[in-house]
PDB file of C-alpha atoms in Angstrom:
ATOM      1  CA  MET I  98    -126.945  58.990  19.665  1.00  0.00           C
ATOM      2  CA  ASN I  99    -123.480  61.062  20.147  1.00  0.00           C
ATOM      3  CA  SER I 100    -122.871  58.860  23.819  1.00  0.00           C
ATOM      4  CA  ARG I 101    -123.733  55.681  22.187  1.00  0.00           C
ATOM      5  CA  ILE I 102    -121.799  55.877  19.133  1.00  0.00           C
ATOM      6  CA  GLY I 103    -118.820  56.793  21.236  1.00  0.00           C
ATOM      7  CA  ARG I 104    -119.287  54.076  24.023  1.00  0.00           C
ATOM      8  CA  ILE I 105    -118.874  51.938  20.812  1.00  0.00           C
ATOM      9  CA  ILE I 106    -116.067  53.824  19.849  1.00  0.00           C
ATOM     10  CA  GLY I 107    -114.564  53.212  23.267  1.00  0.00           C
ATOM     11  CA  ILE I 108    -115.585  49.428  23.636  1.00  0.00           C
ATOM     12  CA  LEU I 109    -113.284  49.054  20.103  1.00  0.00           C
ATOM     13  CA  ILE I 110    -110.635  50.685  21.215  1.00  0.00           C
ATOM     14  CA  MET I 111    -110.652  48.820  25.003  1.00  0.00           C
ATOM     15  CA  GLY I 112    -110.957  45.723  22.528  1.00  0.00           C
ATOM     16  CA  ALA I 113    -108.247  46.678  20.588  1.00  0.00           C
ATOM     17  CA  LEU I 114    -106.080  47.417  23.214  1.00  0.00           C
ATOM     18  CA  ALA I 115    -106.626  44.479  25.194  1.00  0.00           C
ATOM     19  CA  VAL I 116    -106.173  42.476  21.914  1.00  0.00           C
ATOM     20  CA  GLY I 117    -102.892  43.764  21.377  1.00  0.00           C
ATOM     21  CA  ALA I 118    -101.439  42.896  24.612  1.00  0.00           C
ATOM     22  CA  VAL I 119    -102.083  39.297  23.899  1.00  0.00           C
ATOM     23  CA  LEU I 120    -100.502  39.653  20.506  1.00  0.00           C
ATOM     24  CA  SER I 121     -97.499  41.026  22.671  1.00  0.00           C
ATOM     25  CA  LEU I 122     -97.245  38.348  25.016  1.00  0.00           C
ATOM     26  CA  GLN I 123     -97.865  35.605  22.688  1.00  0.00           C
ATOM     27  CA  MET I 124     -94.867  37.348  20.719  1.00  0.00           C
ATOM     28  CA  GLN I 125     -92.371  37.666  23.564  1.00  0.00           C
ATOM     29  CA  PRO I 126     -89.854  35.052  23.729  1.00  0.00           C
ATOM     30  CA  PRO I 127     -90.442  32.874  26.847  1.00  0.00           C
ATOM     31  CA  ALA I 128     -87.472  33.760  30.108  1.00  0.00           C
ATOM     32  CA  VAL I 129     -84.931  31.980  29.701  1.00  0.00           C
ATOM     33  CA  GLN I 130     -83.950  30.006  32.757  1.00  0.00           C
ATOM     34  CA  PRO I 131     -80.618  30.073  34.004  1.00  0.00           C
ATOM     35  CA  ALA I 132     -78.272  27.259  32.925  1.00  0.00           C
ATOM     36  CA  SER I 133     -77.587  26.722  36.982  1.00  0.00           C
ATOM     37  CA  THR I 134     -81.626  25.696  37.511  1.00  0.00           C
ATOM     38  CA  VAL I 135     -81.686  23.356  33.634  1.00  0.00           C
ATOM     39  CA  MET I 136     -80.735  20.002  34.971  1.00  0.00           C
ATOM     40  CA  ARG I 137     -79.513  16.759  32.794  1.00  0.00           C
ATOM     41  CA  PRO I 138     -79.357  13.572  32.521  1.00  0.00           C
ATOM     42  CA  VAL I 139     -75.393  11.639  33.139  1.00  0.00           C
ATOM     43  CA  THR I 140     -75.200   8.235  34.265  1.00  0.00           C
ATOM     44  CA  ASP I 141     -72.133   7.614  36.279  1.00  0.00           C
ATOM     45  CA  SER I 142     -69.987   5.064  37.238  1.00  0.00           C
ATOM     46  CA  ALA I 143     -72.087   2.916  39.427  1.00  0.00           C
ATOM     47  CA  GLY I 144     -74.676   2.791  36.540  1.00  0.00           C
ATOM     48  CA  ARG I 145     -76.878   5.697  37.953  1.00  0.00           C
ATOM     49  CA  VAL I 146     -79.009   7.599  36.398  1.00  0.00           C
ATOM     50  CA  VAL I 147     -78.652  11.307  37.867  1.00  0.00           C
ATOM     51  CA  GLN I 148     -79.916  14.905  37.124  1.00  0.00           C
ATOM     52  CA  ILE I 149     -77.654  17.253  38.002  1.00  0.00           C
ATOM     53  CA  PRO I 150     -77.648  21.420  36.962  1.00  0.00           C
ATOM     54  CA  VAL I 151     -75.946  21.670  33.593  1.00  0.00           C
ATOM     55  CA  ARG I 152     -74.209  24.734  34.479  1.00  0.00           C
ATOM     56  CA  PRO I 153     -73.802  24.100  39.009  1.00  0.00           C
ATOM     57  CA  GLN I 154     -72.801  27.016  40.588  1.00  0.00           C
ATOM     58  CA  ARG I 155     -72.081  25.510  44.055  1.00  0.00           C
ATOM     59  CA  VAL I 156     -70.221  22.297  43.480  1.00  0.00           C
ATOM     60  CA  ILE I 157     -68.673  19.925  45.532  1.00  0.00           C
ATOM     61  CA  VAL I 158     -65.273  17.557  45.361  1.00  0.00           C
ATOM     62  CA  LEU I 159     -64.672  14.622  47.411  1.00  0.00           C
ATOM     63  CA  ASN I 160     -61.872  13.317  46.058  1.00  0.00           C
ATOM     64  CA  PRO I 161     -58.342  15.338  44.674  1.00  0.00           C
ATOM     65  CA  SER I 162     -58.252  13.829  41.281  1.00  0.00           C
ATOM     66  CA  SER I 163     -61.403  15.079  40.074  1.00  0.00           C
ATOM     67  CA  LEU I 164     -60.385  18.730  42.383  1.00  0.00           C
ATOM     68  CA  ASP I 165     -57.979  18.928  39.918  1.00  0.00           C
ATOM     69  CA  LEU I 166     -59.415  18.118  36.884  1.00  0.00           C
ATOM     70  CA  PHE I 167     -61.988  20.445  37.338  1.00  0.00           C
ATOM     71  CA  TYR I 168     -59.955  23.714  37.998  1.00  0.00           C
ATOM     72  CA  ALA I 169     -58.201  22.846  34.891  1.00  0.00           C
ATOM     73  CA  ALA I 170     -61.420  23.134  32.982  1.00  0.00           C
ATOM     74  CA  GLY I 171     -62.029  26.423  35.232  1.00  0.00           C
ATOM     75  CA  GLY I 172     -64.180  25.163  37.876  1.00  0.00           C
ATOM     76  CA  LYS I 173     -64.423  26.583  41.649  1.00  0.00           C
ATOM     77  CA  VAL I 174     -65.680  24.972  43.961  1.00  0.00           C
ATOM     78  CA  VAL I 175     -67.139  25.544  47.682  1.00  0.00           C
ATOM     79  CA  GLY I 176     -66.176  22.577  49.092  1.00  0.00           C
ATOM     80  CA  ARG I 177     -63.618  20.272  49.165  1.00  0.00           C
ATOM     81  CA  PRO I 178     -61.681  17.206  50.473  1.00  0.00           C
ATOM     82  CA  THR I 179     -58.529  17.046  53.009  1.00  0.00           C
ATOM     83  CA  THR I 180     -56.237  16.603  51.169  1.00  0.00           C
ATOM     84  CA  GLN I 181     -52.184  16.993  50.513  1.00  0.00           C
ATOM     85  CA  ALA I 182     -52.608  15.198  47.226  1.00  0.00           C
ATOM     86  CA  LEU I 183     -53.030  18.309  44.736  1.00  0.00           C
ATOM     87  CA  PRO I 184     -51.112  20.318  42.438  1.00  0.00           C
ATOM     88  CA  ASP I 185     -48.705  23.644  44.488  1.00  0.00           C
ATOM     89  CA  THR I 186     -51.689  25.221  42.085  1.00  0.00           C
ATOM     90  CA  VAL I 187     -54.693  24.263  42.656  1.00  0.00           C
ATOM     91  CA  LYS I 188     -53.079  23.734  46.765  1.00  0.00           C
ATOM     92  CA  THR I 189     -53.181  27.391  46.521  1.00  0.00           C
ATOM     93  CA  ALA I 190     -56.324  27.984  44.740  1.00  0.00           C
ATOM     94  CA  VAL I 191     -58.078  26.226  47.333  1.00  0.00           C
ATOM     95  CA  ALA I 192     -57.010  27.284  50.049  1.00  0.00           C
ATOM     96  CA  ALA I 193     -59.548  29.207  51.820  1.00  0.00           C
ATOM     97  CA  VAL I 194     -62.282  26.750  50.611  1.00  0.00           C
ATOM     98  CA  PRO I 195     -64.285  24.382  53.273  1.00  0.00           C
ATOM     99  CA  GLU I 196     -62.701  21.224  53.878  1.00  0.00           C
ATOM    100  CA  VAL I 197     -65.811  18.421  54.282  1.00  0.00           C
ATOM    101  CA  GLY I 198     -63.169  15.489  55.533  1.00  0.00           C
ATOM    102  CA  THR I 199     -61.035  13.289  53.848  1.00  0.00           C
ATOM    103  CA  THR I 200     -61.945  10.998  50.053  1.00  0.00           C
ATOM    104  CA  ALA I 201     -62.685   7.921  52.733  1.00  0.00           C
ATOM    105  CA  ASN I 202     -64.586  10.039  55.480  1.00  0.00           C
ATOM    106  CA  PRO I 203     -66.750  12.807  54.081  1.00  0.00           C
ATOM    107  CA  ASN I 204     -68.911  14.851  56.974  1.00  0.00           C
ATOM    108  CA  VAL I 205     -71.972  14.792  55.444  1.00  0.00           C
ATOM    109  CA  GLU I 206     -73.647  17.855  57.579  1.00  0.00           C
ATOM    110  CA  LYS I 207     -70.868  19.821  56.419  1.00  0.00           C
ATOM    111  CA  LEU I 208     -72.054  18.669  53.420  1.00  0.00           C
ATOM    112  CA  ILE I 209     -74.898  19.882  52.786  1.00  0.00           C
ATOM    113  CA  ALA I 210     -74.209  22.838  55.276  1.00  0.00           C
ATOM    114  CA  LEU I 211     -72.376  24.260  51.855  1.00  0.00           C
ATOM    115  CA  GLU I 212     -75.699  24.157  49.801  1.00  0.00           C
ATOM    116  CA  PRO I 213     -74.227  22.670  46.636  1.00  0.00           C
ATOM    117  CA  ASP I 214     -75.851  21.641  43.639  1.00  0.00           C
ATOM    118  CA  LEU I 215     -73.820  19.336  43.061  1.00  0.00           C
ATOM    119  CA  VAL I 216     -71.345  17.021  44.723  1.00  0.00           C
ATOM    120  CA  LEU I 217     -68.495  14.944  42.428  1.00  0.00           C
ATOM    121  CA  GLY I 218     -67.643  11.920  44.504  1.00  0.00           C
ATOM    122  CA  VAL I 219     -66.123   8.634  43.751  1.00  0.00           C
ATOM    123  CA  ASN I 220     -68.016   5.210  42.674  1.00  0.00           C
ATOM    124  CA  VAL I 221     -66.486   3.570  46.186  1.00  0.00           C
ATOM    125  CA  PRO I 222     -68.725   2.172  49.777  1.00  0.00           C
ATOM    126  CA  PRO I 223     -68.083   5.465  51.822  1.00  0.00           C
ATOM    127  CA  HIS I 224     -69.580   8.074  48.824  1.00  0.00           C
ATOM    128  CA  HIS I 225     -72.333   5.119  47.929  1.00  0.00           C
ATOM    129  CA  GLN I 226     -73.428   5.324  51.880  1.00  0.00           C
ATOM    130  CA  LEU I 227     -73.585   9.431  51.179  1.00  0.00           C
ATOM    131  CA  VAL I 228     -76.492   9.022  48.087  1.00  0.00           C
ATOM    132  CA  PRO I 229     -79.806   8.021  50.004  1.00  0.00           C
ATOM    133  CA  VAL I 230     -78.994  11.119  52.313  1.00  0.00           C
ATOM    134  CA  LEU I 231     -77.967  13.890  49.664  1.00  0.00           C
ATOM    135  CA  GLU I 232     -80.918  12.346  47.414  1.00  0.00           C
ATOM    136  CA  LYS I 233     -83.620  13.311  49.972  1.00  0.00           C
ATOM    137  CA  ALA I 234     -81.828  17.296  50.491  1.00  0.00           C
ATOM    138  CA  GLY I 235     -82.367  17.683  46.678  1.00  0.00           C
ATOM    139  CA  ILE I 236     -78.653  17.520  46.431  1.00  0.00           C
ATOM    140  CA  PRO I 237     -77.226  15.350  43.246  1.00  0.00           C
ATOM    141  CA  ILE I 238     -73.920  12.783  43.665  1.00  0.00           C
ATOM    142  CA  LEU I 239     -72.009  11.861  41.242  1.00  0.00           C
ATOM    143  CA  LEU I 240     -70.247   8.616  41.662  1.00  0.00           C
ATOM    144  CA  GLN I 241     -66.968   8.794  39.418  1.00  0.00           C
ATOM    145  CA  MET I 242     -64.565   6.636  38.740  1.00  0.00           C
ATOM    146  CA  LEU I 243     -60.502   7.458  37.268  1.00  0.00           C
ATOM    147  CA  ASP I 244     -59.437   4.072  36.997  1.00  0.00           C
ATOM    148  CA  ASN I 245     -57.295   4.693  33.795  1.00  0.00           C
ATOM    149  CA  TYR I 246     -55.656   7.788  30.972  1.00  0.00           C
ATOM    150  CA  GLN I 247     -58.695   7.420  28.766  1.00  0.00           C
ATOM    151  CA  GLN I 248     -61.000   8.125  32.040  1.00  0.00           C
ATOM    152  CA  ILE I 249     -59.201  11.037  32.788  1.00  0.00           C
ATOM    153  CA  LEU I 250     -59.262  12.506  29.181  1.00  0.00           C
ATOM    154  CA  ASP I 251     -62.949  12.180  29.194  1.00  0.00           C
ATOM    155  CA  THR I 252     -63.264  13.185  32.999  1.00  0.00           C
ATOM    156  CA  LEU I 253     -62.258  16.810  31.560  1.00  0.00           C
ATOM    157  CA  ARG I 254     -64.168  17.060  28.948  1.00  0.00           C
ATOM    158  CA  PHE I 255     -67.191  16.181  30.430  1.00  0.00           C
ATOM    159  CA  TYR I 256     -66.091  19.087  33.139  1.00  0.00           C
ATOM    160  CA  GLY I 257     -65.942  21.071  30.423  1.00  0.00           C
ATOM    161  CA  GLU I 258     -69.250  21.021  29.675  1.00  0.00           C
ATOM    162  CA  LEU I 259     -69.753  21.545  33.364  1.00  0.00           C
ATOM    163  CA  THR I 260     -67.923  24.886  33.511  1.00  0.00           C
ATOM    164  CA  GLY I 261     -69.147  25.841  30.054  1.00  0.00           C
ATOM    165  CA  ARG I 262     -65.545  26.288  29.281  1.00  0.00           C
ATOM    166  CA  PRO I 263     -64.666  23.245  26.660  1.00  0.00           C
ATOM    167  CA  GLU I 264     -62.154  25.511  25.209  1.00  0.00           C
ATOM    168  CA  GLN I 265     -60.160  25.132  28.142  1.00  0.00           C
ATOM    169  CA  SER I 266     -60.828  21.815  28.864  1.00  0.00           C
ATOM    170  CA  ALA I 267     -60.375  21.055  25.418  1.00  0.00           C
ATOM    171  CA  ALA I 268     -56.721  22.574  25.779  1.00  0.00           C
ATOM    172  CA  VAL I 269     -55.653  20.905  28.022  1.00  0.00           C
ATOM    173  CA  ILE I 270     -56.199  17.707  26.931  1.00  0.00           C
ATOM    174  CA  LYS I 271     -53.972  18.329  23.907  1.00  0.00           C
ATOM    175  CA  GLU I 272     -51.124  18.662  26.309  1.00  0.00           C
ATOM    176  CA  ILE I 273     -51.578  15.740  27.798  1.00  0.00           C
ATOM    177  CA  GLU I 274     -52.144  14.175  24.418  1.00  0.00           C
ATOM    178  CA  ASP I 275     -48.813  14.970  22.603  1.00  0.00           C
ATOM    179  CA  ASP I 276     -46.523  14.636  25.798  1.00  0.00           C
ATOM    180  CA  TYR I 277     -48.410  11.085  25.702  1.00  0.00           C
ATOM    181  CA  ARG I 278     -47.130  10.814  22.284  1.00  0.00           C
ATOM    182  CA  ARG I 279     -43.614  11.950  22.668  1.00  0.00           C
ATOM    183  CA  ARG I 280     -43.199   9.392  25.638  1.00  0.00           C
ATOM    184  CA  MET I 281     -44.716   6.693  23.582  1.00  0.00           C
ATOM    185  CA  ALA I 282     -42.235   7.845  20.517  1.00  0.00           C
ATOM    186  CA  ASN I 283     -39.292   7.385  22.327  1.00  0.00           C
ATOM    187  CA  ARG I 284     -40.043   3.991  23.406  1.00  0.00           C
ATOM    188  CA  GLY I 285     -38.816   3.053  20.276  1.00  0.00           C
ATOM    189  CA  SER I 286     -38.826  -0.834  19.442  1.00  0.00           C
ATOM    190  CA  GLN I 287     -37.454  -2.249  22.869  1.00  0.00           C
ATOM    191  CA  PRO I 288     -38.662  -5.388  24.295  1.00  0.00           C
ATOM    192  CA  ALA I 289     -41.466  -5.507  26.787  1.00  0.00           C
ATOM    193  CA  PRO I 290     -39.825  -5.842  29.805  1.00  0.00           C
ATOM    194  CA  GLU I 291     -41.673  -8.327  32.426  1.00  0.00           C
ATOM    195  CA  VAL I 292     -43.488  -6.200  35.310  1.00  0.00           C
ATOM    196  CA  LEU I 293     -44.565  -6.815  38.953  1.00  0.00           C
ATOM    197  CA  LEU I 294     -47.106  -4.182  40.105  1.00  0.00           C
ATOM    198  CA  VAL I 295     -46.966  -4.499  43.767  1.00  0.00           C
ATOM    199  CA  TRP I 296     -49.808  -2.188  46.153  1.00  0.00           C
ATOM    200  CA  GLY I 297     -48.949  -2.210  49.826  1.00  0.00           C
ATOM    201  CA  SER I 298     -50.018  -1.532  52.875  1.00  0.00           C
ATOM    202  CA  THR I 299     -48.916  -2.689  56.640  1.00  0.00           C
ATOM    203  CA  THR I 300     -50.878  -5.670  56.724  1.00  0.00           C
ATOM    204  CA  SER I 301     -51.141  -6.997  53.180  1.00  0.00           C
ATOM    205  CA  PHE I 302     -49.893  -6.732  49.303  1.00  0.00           C
ATOM    206  CA  GLN I 303     -51.393  -7.479  46.132  1.00  0.00           C
ATOM    207  CA  MET I 304     -50.605  -7.463  42.868  1.00  0.00           C
ATOM    208  CA  ALA I 305     -51.811  -4.523  40.735  1.00  0.00           C
ATOM    209  CA  THR I 306     -53.592  -5.432  37.337  1.00  0.00           C
ATOM    210  CA  SER I 307     -54.308  -3.827  33.681  1.00  0.00           C
ATOM    211  CA  ASN I 308     -57.297  -3.004  35.750  1.00  0.00           C
ATOM    212  CA  SER I 309     -55.449  -0.380  37.869  1.00  0.00           C
ATOM    213  CA  PHE I 310     -54.401   2.966  36.628  1.00  0.00           C
ATOM    214  CA  ALA I 311     -50.582   1.853  37.168  1.00  0.00           C
ATOM    215  CA  GLY I 312     -51.628  -1.381  35.203  1.00  0.00           C
ATOM    216  CA  ASP I 313     -53.200   0.439  32.515  1.00  0.00           C
ATOM    217  CA  LEU I 314     -50.100   2.967  31.865  1.00  0.00           C
ATOM    218  CA  LEU I 315     -48.004  -0.036  32.352  1.00  0.00           C
ATOM    219  CA  ARG I 316     -49.765  -1.596  29.660  1.00  0.00           C
ATOM    220  CA  ARG I 317     -49.275   1.403  26.793  1.00  0.00           C
ATOM    221  CA  LEU I 318     -45.943   1.151  27.088  1.00  0.00           C
ATOM    222  CA  GLY I 319     -45.752  -1.856  26.277  1.00  0.00           C
ATOM    223  CA  ALA I 320     -44.756  -3.365  29.140  1.00  0.00           C
ATOM    224  CA  HIS I 321     -45.938  -7.138  30.422  1.00  0.00           C
ATOM    225  CA  ASN I 322     -47.535  -6.833  33.602  1.00  0.00           C
ATOM    226  CA  MET I 323     -47.753 -10.340  35.341  1.00  0.00           C
ATOM    227  CA  ALA I 324     -50.749 -10.384  37.169  1.00  0.00           C
ATOM    228  CA  ASP I 325     -52.641 -10.688  33.923  1.00  0.00           C
ATOM    229  CA  SER I 326     -51.038 -13.510  33.602  1.00  0.00           C
ATOM    230  CA  LYS I 327     -52.234 -14.868  36.486  1.00  0.00           C
ATOM    231  CA  ALA I 328     -54.540 -17.717  36.886  1.00  0.00           C
ATOM    232  CA  GLY I 329     -58.121 -17.753  37.734  1.00  0.00           C
ATOM    233  CA  LEU I 330     -57.699 -13.414  37.588  1.00  0.00           C
ATOM    234  CA  SER I 331     -61.078 -11.861  35.968  1.00  0.00           C
ATOM    235  CA  ALA I 332     -61.902  -9.582  33.022  1.00  0.00           C
ATOM    236  CA  LYS I 333     -62.613  -6.827  35.826  1.00  0.00           C
ATOM    237  CA  MET I 334     -59.845  -7.366  39.088  1.00  0.00           C
ATOM    238  CA  SER I 335     -57.522  -4.537  39.493  1.00  0.00           C
ATOM    239  CA  SER I 336     -55.243  -6.360  41.631  1.00  0.00           C
ATOM    240  CA  VAL I 337     -55.033 -10.382  43.367  1.00  0.00           C
ATOM    241  CA  PRO I 338     -53.188 -11.457  45.635  1.00  0.00           C
ATOM    242  CA  LEU I 339     -49.146 -11.368  45.980  1.00  0.00           C
ATOM    243  CA  SER I 340     -48.033 -15.063  45.400  1.00  0.00           C
ATOM    244  CA  LEU I 341     -44.331 -14.813  46.441  1.00  0.00           C
ATOM    245  CA  GLU I 342     -44.625 -19.112  44.466  1.00  0.00           C
ATOM    246  CA  TYR I 343     -45.499 -17.025  41.046  1.00  0.00           C
ATOM    247  CA  VAL I 344     -43.676 -14.550  41.798  1.00  0.00           C
ATOM    248  CA  SER I 345     -40.948 -16.487  41.810  1.00  0.00           C
ATOM    249  CA  LYS I 346     -41.804 -18.053  38.749  1.00  0.00           C
ATOM    250  CA  SER I 347     -42.091 -15.099  36.725  1.00  0.00           C
ATOM    251  CA  ASN I 348     -39.045 -14.129  37.891  1.00  0.00           C
ATOM    252  CA  PRO I 349     -39.344 -10.147  36.454  1.00  0.00           C
ATOM    253  CA  ASP I 350     -37.386  -7.498  35.452  1.00  0.00           C
ATOM    254  CA  VAL I 351     -38.640  -4.946  37.034  1.00  0.00           C
ATOM    255  CA  ILE I 352     -40.592  -4.620  40.443  1.00  0.00           C
ATOM    256  CA  LEU I 353     -42.776  -1.515  40.993  1.00  0.00           C
ATOM    257  CA  LEU I 354     -44.120  -0.656  45.046  1.00  0.00           C
ATOM    258  CA  ILE I 355     -46.444   1.374  45.567  1.00  0.00           C
ATOM    259  CA  THR I 356     -47.154   2.015  48.717  1.00  0.00           C
ATOM    260  CA  HIS I 357     -51.401   3.548  50.169  1.00  0.00           C
ATOM    261  CA  SER I 358     -50.133   5.904  52.588  1.00  0.00           C
ATOM    262  CA  SER I 359     -46.796   8.169  52.259  1.00  0.00           C
ATOM    263  CA  ASP I 360     -45.505   6.194  55.324  1.00  0.00           C
ATOM    264  CA  THR I 361     -42.295   5.281  54.784  1.00  0.00           C
ATOM    265  CA  LYS I 362     -42.624   2.086  56.488  1.00  0.00           C
ATOM    266  CA  VAL I 363     -44.428  -0.026  53.692  1.00  0.00           C
ATOM    267  CA  GLY I 364     -41.823   0.780  52.144  1.00  0.00           C
ATOM    268  CA  GLU I 365     -39.393  -0.517  54.497  1.00  0.00           C
ATOM    269  CA  LYS I 366     -41.452  -3.351  55.106  1.00  0.00           C
ATOM    270  CA  PHE I 367     -41.717  -4.737  51.440  1.00  0.00           C
ATOM    271  CA  ARG I 368     -37.738  -4.443  51.367  1.00  0.00           C
ATOM    272  CA  ALA I 369     -37.638  -5.574  54.715  1.00  0.00           C
ATOM    273  CA  GLU I 370     -39.580  -9.421  53.637  1.00  0.00           C
ATOM    274  CA  LEU I 371     -38.111  -9.085  49.577  1.00  0.00           C
ATOM    275  CA  ALA I 372     -34.221  -9.216  51.825  1.00  0.00           C
ATOM    276  CA  GLY I 373     -35.658 -11.919  54.193  1.00  0.00           C
ATOM    277  CA  HIS I 374     -37.014 -14.923  51.525  1.00  0.00           C
ATOM    278  CA  PRO I 375     -35.121 -16.609  49.286  1.00  0.00           C
ATOM    279  CA  ALA I 376     -37.280 -17.160  47.082  1.00  0.00           C
ATOM    280  CA  TRP I 377     -36.434 -12.593  46.160  1.00  0.00           C
ATOM    281  CA  GLN I 378     -33.161 -12.869  46.529  1.00  0.00           C
ATOM    282  CA  GLY I 379     -33.131 -14.572  43.366  1.00  0.00           C
ATOM    283  CA  LEU I 380     -35.318 -12.546  40.862  1.00  0.00           C
ATOM    284  CA  LYS I 381     -33.685 -10.575  38.273  1.00  0.00           C
ATOM    285  CA  ALA I 382     -35.208  -7.381  39.542  1.00  0.00           C
ATOM    286  CA  VAL I 383     -33.391  -7.806  42.537  1.00  0.00           C
ATOM    287  CA  SER I 384     -30.047  -8.536  41.277  1.00  0.00           C
ATOM    288  CA  ASN I 385     -29.866  -5.720  39.037  1.00  0.00           C
ATOM    289  CA  ASN I 386     -31.113  -3.166  41.492  1.00  0.00           C
ATOM    290  CA  ARG I 387     -34.362  -2.681  39.829  1.00  0.00           C
ATOM    291  CA  VAL I 388     -36.928  -2.666  42.524  1.00  0.00           C
ATOM    292  CA  HIS I 389     -38.742   0.345  42.880  1.00  0.00           C
ATOM    293  CA  GLN I 390     -41.044   2.673  45.485  1.00  0.00           C
ATOM    294  CA  LEU I 391     -43.366   4.939  42.913  1.00  0.00           C
ATOM    295  CA  PRO I 392     -44.225   8.814  43.725  1.00  0.00           C
ATOM    296  CA  TYR I 393     -46.952   8.634  46.086  1.00  0.00           C
ATOM    297  CA  HIS I 394     -48.596  11.815  44.974  1.00  0.00           C
ATOM    298  CA  LEU I 395     -48.940   9.942  41.334  1.00  0.00           C
ATOM    299  CA  PHE I 396     -49.692   6.663  41.682  1.00  0.00           C
ATOM    300  CA  ALA I 397     -51.439   6.411  44.980  1.00  0.00           C
ATOM    301  CA  VAL I 398     -54.326   8.590  43.470  1.00  0.00           C
ATOM    302  CA  ASN I 399     -54.894   8.825  40.028  1.00  0.00           C
ATOM    303  CA  PRO I 400     -52.726  12.010  39.081  1.00  0.00           C
ATOM    304  CA  GLY I 401     -55.139  14.215  37.727  1.00  0.00           C
ATOM    305  CA  THR I 402     -53.823  15.994  35.063  1.00  0.00           C
ATOM    306  CA  ARG I 403     -49.633  15.594  35.773  1.00  0.00           C
ATOM    307  CA  VAL I 404     -50.380  12.119  33.964  1.00  0.00           C
ATOM    308  CA  GLY I 405     -47.968  12.328  31.804  1.00  0.00           C
ATOM    309  CA  GLU I 406     -45.699  13.529  35.285  1.00  0.00           C
ATOM    310  CA  ALA I 407     -46.615   9.361  35.861  1.00  0.00           C
ATOM    311  CA  VAL I 408     -45.774   8.468  32.386  1.00  0.00           C
ATOM    312  CA  ALA I 409     -42.430   9.614  32.535  1.00  0.00           C
ATOM    313  CA  VAL I 410     -41.238   7.701  36.099  1.00  0.00           C
ATOM    314  CA  LEU I 411     -42.150   4.169  34.380  1.00  0.00           C
ATOM    315  CA  GLU I 412     -40.705   5.303  31.154  1.00  0.00           C
ATOM    316  CA  ARG I 413     -37.668   5.911  33.084  1.00  0.00           C
ATOM    317  CA  LEU I 414     -38.237   2.847  34.998  1.00  0.00           C
ATOM    318  CA  VAL I 415     -39.001   0.545  32.789  1.00  0.00           C
ATOM    319  CA  TYR I 416     -37.167   1.347  29.820  1.00  0.00           C
ATOM    320  CA  PRO I 417     -33.979   3.474  31.513  1.00  0.00           C
ATOM    321  CA  GLU I 418     -32.473   3.455  27.942  1.00  0.00           C
ATOM    322  CA  ALA I 419     -35.042   4.990  26.365  1.00  0.00           C
ATOM    323  CA  ALA I 420     -35.634   7.672  28.567  1.00  0.00           C
ATOM    324  CA  ARG I 421     -32.105   9.180  29.071  1.00  0.00           C
TER     325      ARG I 421
END
């Protein structure tokens, strides 16, 4: 009898322990996944919806502008583009980081070998070609654009989310915007000059519109970009072929040249064409010595955090009185 009672009590105790264990498990909070494995959907500049880590740990950046902005937001990378178009502070910070090729020609084998959990690219054909290869390897790639001032601020804010340092990116944004407002205030009520903005290479010249980065800054400064009035211009075109007849008719006050490389031959070729063509000699910009080549590192690529420097250069050339 006593043994039966003992067995019953033992069974009851074991059952109580089992129930307690189940309740304990139910009351335990679920395991927290690291932010690097939690995914979020992001729509990139190509209109693709991409699942990326909330807090990526192994990021590769394929263009200098985004690399500059990512570091400004407190980020670190495991791979970077081959380029010299970086601020000195970023050059120093990434000196030991492996290169993965130029922006125009990234090395896909190097990209995959570095095992990134996110690649930040550009909405350009060479990076579109990377998409199927990287997707097959399970590597998300965002194709972004930095075509205007606002996109710089938006990208900084986004990178602050990725790095988990929104307050750091917000501080950089505030600094950029404060400087921008001071520049705008300097201009005052001066009349808007007529500006010709030229994209140049050794093979061709194009007139840049306000859809280009430099054109967007010119518009913000209140200057009139003569390419915007060209007949047949669509809403999204960032450039149109250079027409000597159109330029001669519009007679710009200022001519600004952006070269696709730091090679001085492009600027020399452009000035030689100016000197050798009668239609150009009567232009106000030429006769008043207001033909200028813009700094490569600020205008051939998006200047990123150095956008204030780019605005200052344009202000000095377009509104020389206000810049003094």
